């Protein structure tokens, strides 16, 4: 991938949640909420310099944060590092 975030931004890939419950009930796509966690795929030079997060970290972010983009057929989120709530 050749995308490099600018400013204080990171590129995230959402972690998809399970589509069935423990009892085997299938949850339809329209009933699920978008996941609020993801894996960092790229960081800007400013974020890397401060060492806040690094590529491969699993993070939790705010519900309405970020901008969705599509690269190479996959959907990613670009968001400001201030919208990250924590590292798992």
Coordinates of C-alpha atoms in Angstrom, one line a residue:
X1 CA 0.0 0.0 0.0
X2 CA 1.3 3.5 -0.9
X3 CA -1.0 5.6 1.2
X4 CA 0.8 7.9 3.8
X5 CA -1.4 10.0 6.2
X6 CA -0.5 13.6 6.6
X7 CA -0.6 15.8 9.7
X8 CA -1.5 14.0 12.9
X9 CA -3.5 11.2 11.2
X10 CA -3.6 7.5 11.0
X11 CA -5.0 4.9 8.6
X12 CA -7.1 2.2 10.2
X13 CA -8.7 -1.0 9.1
X14 CA -11.9 -1.8 11.0
X15 CA -12.1 -5.1 12.9
X16 CA -15.3 -6.9 11.9
X17 CA -17.4 -8.3 14.7
X18 CA -18.9 -11.8 14.7
X19 CA -22.1 -12.2 12.7
X20 CA -23.7 -14.8 15.0
X21 CA -24.5 -14.9 18.6
X22 CA -23.3 -17.5 21.1
X23 CA -26.5 -19.4 20.7
X24 CA -26.1 -19.5 16.9
X25 CA -28.6 -16.7 15.9
X26 CA -27.4 -14.9 12.7
X27 CA -27.3 -11.1 13.0
X28 CA -28.3 -9.4 9.7
X29 CA -26.0 -6.6 8.4
X30 CA -28.7 -3.9 8.8
X31 CA -29.0 -4.7 12.6
X32 CA -25.3 -4.4 13.3
X33 CA -23.5 -1.3 14.3
X34 CA -20.1 -0.5 12.7
X35 CA -17.2 -1.7 14.9
X36 CA -15.4 0.9 17.0
X37 CA -12.0 -0.8 16.9
X38 CA -9.4 -1.3 14.3
X39 CA -5.8 -2.0 13.4
X40 CA -3.4 0.8 12.5
X41 CA -2.1 0.2 9.0
X42 CA -0.2 3.5 8.5
X43 CA 0.8 6.5 10.6
X44 CA 1.9 10.0 9.6
X45 CA 5.5 11.1 10.4
X46 CA 4.3 13.4 13.2
X47 CA 2.5 10.5 15.0
X48 CA 5.5 8.2 14.5
X49 CA 7.8 10.8 15.8
X50 CA 5.8 11.1 19.1
X51 CA 5.4 7.3 19.4
X52 CA 1.7 7.5 20.3
X53 CA 0.7 4.5 18.1
X54 CA 2.5 2.3 15.6
X55 CA 1.6 0.2 12.7
X56 CA -0.1 -3.0 13.9
X57 CA -1.6 -1.6 17.1
X58 CA -5.2 -2.5 17.9
X59 CA -7.1 0.7 18.8
X60 CA -10.5 1.9 19.9
X61 CA -11.9 5.1 18.4
X62 CA -14.8 7.5 18.7
X63 CA -18.1 6.5 17.1
X64 CA -18.4 9.2 14.4
X65 CA -14.7 9.8 13.9
X66 CA -12.8 9.5 10.6
X67 CA -13.3 9.5 6.9
X68 CA -13.8 6.3 5.0
X69 CA -11.7 5.7 1.9
X70 CA -11.3 2.7 -0.4
X71 CA -7.8 1.5 -1.4
X72 CA -7.2 -1.6 -3.5
X73 CA -10.8 -2.7 -2.9
X74 CA -10.7 -2.5 0.9
X75 CA -12.3 0.2 3.0
X76 CA -10.2 2.1 5.5
X77 CA -10.6 5.0 7.9
X78 CA -8.4 8.0 8.0
X79 CA -8.7 9.8 11.3
X80 CA -7.0 12.3 13.5
X81 CA -4.9 10.7 16.3
X82 CA -6.9 12.8 18.8
X83 CA -10.0 10.7 17.9
X84 CA -8.3 7.5 19.1
X85 CA -9.5 6.6 22.6
X86 CA -7.0 4.0 23.5
X87 CA -4.8 1.0 22.5
X88 CA -5.9 -2.5 23.2

